[in-house]
């Protein structure tokens, strides 16, 4: 990979030298950083996530740190989900919204102490947002981007590898819970999480000078389990129904439309940003929903780069927001963000750049 120029504005993660050595061939941009996306054999990388253990540089999952007496207060003001029962060492998936009730990020919130929280953010500038809200509300809290960079181990064999390195105690970590620890003096947090549904852990590196050392510890330990490089995979996440903020959403998407309602608590206090709008949207009934699409055809469809119109009986009813060839279903699948009038089981037509394509609306997740 020679076409990327890491700079202060397009930052490499602490694992960058390692992913270059591993043969990275493609990358994306996320939170002003380089997100590796491929190592030359997408199908092998996919099956490694499904059957084995895959090692990902997800240093782009930046942490927005809230520290100080009002850290918990700010976390709650930003999150339309009840955090009063969130324990130290626990993570919670939260749908951060703006005042209009539109989703602006969908991080995991980690509570490290009563006065210390991290939002492990998706791709939008939450640091600016959190700092502005803290100032406007007059809160006693420091908002910063700490030196923290996650690395993910995903797949059914990830637990054995992490237990081999850290000890069998990691097997007892519950979903989205985490522990602060270290290996060979490298400060870390280890969490049962990751952007796949194949199980695994994320290791939050807390010293950016130790990226190569940490990568190699897991790379070497994982050899007996066939560990290899990988990346958050469009195919697996689509099959599994995971949300990609900014991919499946735009600036006018509310959480009810993209299956995030179960992460909302509409009775949180009135000072939570967006809560009035969310109650109103709920009362009026959301206009769209997110469904799966199974496209006609038995071969991988051409790549696409923009949302494409969906028609039902010749009338435009929504958009196809993403698509992937499913190696397990042997079909092209995608997500529809579509009028509630369109229902599971119906046949629609996708106005693709490559021509009209018939598809069936199905429930998410696919698998
Ligand atoms: N891990 C960490 N940080 C992240 C991500 C991650 N930051 C960026 C991005 N991913 C944030 N977005 C998501 C989206 C989905 C999930 C996690 C983070 C996720 N969702 C599960 C689901 O929808 O089935 C489970 C949610 C639940 O049940 O609580 O895992 O991956 N560190």
XYZ file of N, CA and C and ligand atoms in Angstrom, residues 30-31 56 58 60-63 81 91-93 105-108 110 120-123 150 175-176 191 193-197 202 204 240-245 259-260 263, ligand 1:
155
model
N -11.674 7.269 8.815
C -12.659 7.191 9.904
C -12.108 8.015 11.051
N -12.872 8.978 11.517
C -12.417 9.860 12.596
C -11.053 10.482 12.306
N -7.589 -7.137 14.179
C -7.944 -5.881 13.505
C -7.292 -4.669 14.163
N -8.276 -1.356 14.870
C -9.432 -0.456 14.948
C -9.106 0.743 15.854
N -9.031 3.548 14.971
C -9.941 4.642 14.587
C -11.115 4.777 15.555
N -11.376 3.731 16.327
C -12.428 3.833 17.351
C -11.865 4.719 18.463
N -11.966 6.022 18.265
C -11.362 6.969 19.214
C -12.182 7.036 20.500
N -11.521 7.367 21.566
C -12.198 7.547 22.848
C -12.376 9.044 23.100
N -30.294 7.221 27.032
C -30.433 5.881 27.610
C -30.149 6.014 29.101
N -19.832 -1.569 29.870
C -20.023 -0.787 28.655
C -21.479 -0.818 28.246
N -21.936 0.257 27.629
C -23.335 0.341 27.159
C -23.331 0.931 25.763
N -24.087 0.308 24.865
C -24.260 0.836 23.509
C -25.273 1.983 23.581
N -24.119 9.741 16.561
C -23.058 8.768 16.806
C -23.673 7.601 17.569
N -23.043 6.428 17.474
C -23.560 5.264 18.219
C -22.411 4.541 18.918
N -21.804 5.221 19.906
C -20.640 4.638 20.582
C -21.003 3.571 21.610
N -19.968 2.884 22.084
C -20.056 2.148 23.342
C -19.555 3.099 24.417
N -18.034 3.444 28.047
C -17.348 2.665 29.078
C -17.253 3.504 30.354
N -16.555 5.300 23.145
C -15.748 4.694 22.074
C -16.513 4.922 20.766
N -16.150 5.986 20.076
C -17.061 6.582 19.094
C -16.978 6.006 17.682
N -18.096 6.152 16.971
C -18.154 5.935 15.524
C -17.669 7.228 14.841
N -17.855 7.291 13.520
C -17.194 8.321 12.711
C -17.945 9.652 12.690
N -7.907 1.025 20.270
C -8.344 -0.372 20.312
C -7.766 -1.234 19.183
N -20.498 -9.761 28.197
C -20.626 -8.942 26.996
C -20.627 -7.454 27.333
N -19.728 -6.732 26.720
C -19.543 -5.280 26.863
C -18.921 -4.865 28.197
N -12.021 -5.753 26.750
C -13.488 -5.752 26.775
C -14.011 -6.863 25.865
N -16.230 -7.397 23.249
C -16.940 -6.508 22.327
C -16.316 -6.669 20.941
N -16.776 -5.876 20.008
C -16.209 -5.899 18.658
C -17.293 -5.860 17.611
N -16.935 -5.270 16.474
C -17.929 -5.009 15.433
C -18.104 -6.218 14.503
N -18.406 -7.368 15.144
C -18.840 -8.559 14.410
C -19.744 -9.299 15.370
N -20.463 -10.280 14.883
C -21.313 -11.098 15.754
C -20.711 -12.487 15.932
N -11.965 -6.689 22.492
C -11.211 -5.527 22.050
C -10.218 -5.178 23.149
N -7.890 -2.323 24.440
C -7.665 -0.877 24.339
C -6.249 -0.572 24.800
N -25.015 -9.938 9.839
C -25.300 -9.909 11.278
C -26.181 -8.748 11.704
N -26.473 -7.830 10.796
C -27.380 -6.729 11.115
C -26.765 -5.616 11.936
N -25.449 -5.466 11.921
C -24.820 -4.365 12.664
C -24.980 -3.056 11.902
N -25.077 -1.973 12.689
C -25.291 -0.650 12.113
C -23.955 0.045 11.845
N -23.844 0.673 10.675
C -22.693 1.519 10.371
C -23.161 2.958 10.276
N -22.829 3.744 11.300
C -23.259 5.136 11.324
C -22.606 5.900 10.176
N -33.449 0.567 14.110
C -33.444 -0.539 15.078
C -32.692 -0.222 16.378
N -32.671 1.056 16.749
C -31.986 1.414 17.997
C -32.959 1.711 19.137
N -32.358 0.617 22.750
C -31.283 1.267 23.516
C -31.693 2.653 24.021
N -16.221 -1.246 19.463
C -15.673 -0.166 20.075
N -15.833 1.062 19.581
C -16.551 1.252 18.442
C -17.170 0.161 17.790
C -16.979 -1.130 18.329
N -16.680 2.490 17.937
C -17.161 2.631 16.599
C -18.348 1.737 16.334
N -17.949 0.355 16.658
C -19.521 2.167 17.193
N -20.743 1.530 16.764
C -21.176 0.294 17.232
C -22.204 -0.323 16.549
C -22.680 -1.558 16.981
C -22.116 -2.156 18.084
C -21.078 -1.537 18.749
C -20.607 -0.306 18.340
C -22.609 -3.466 18.565
N -23.922 -3.710 18.489
C -24.503 -4.987 18.844
C -25.772 -5.182 18.017
O -26.298 -4.221 17.481
O -26.207 -6.324 17.894
C -24.814 -5.158 20.310
C -25.444 -4.023 21.046
C -26.015 -4.463 22.387
O -26.706 -5.482 22.422
O -25.812 -3.774 23.412
O -21.842 -4.284 19.025
O -17.457 -2.157 17.792
N -14.936 -0.338 21.156
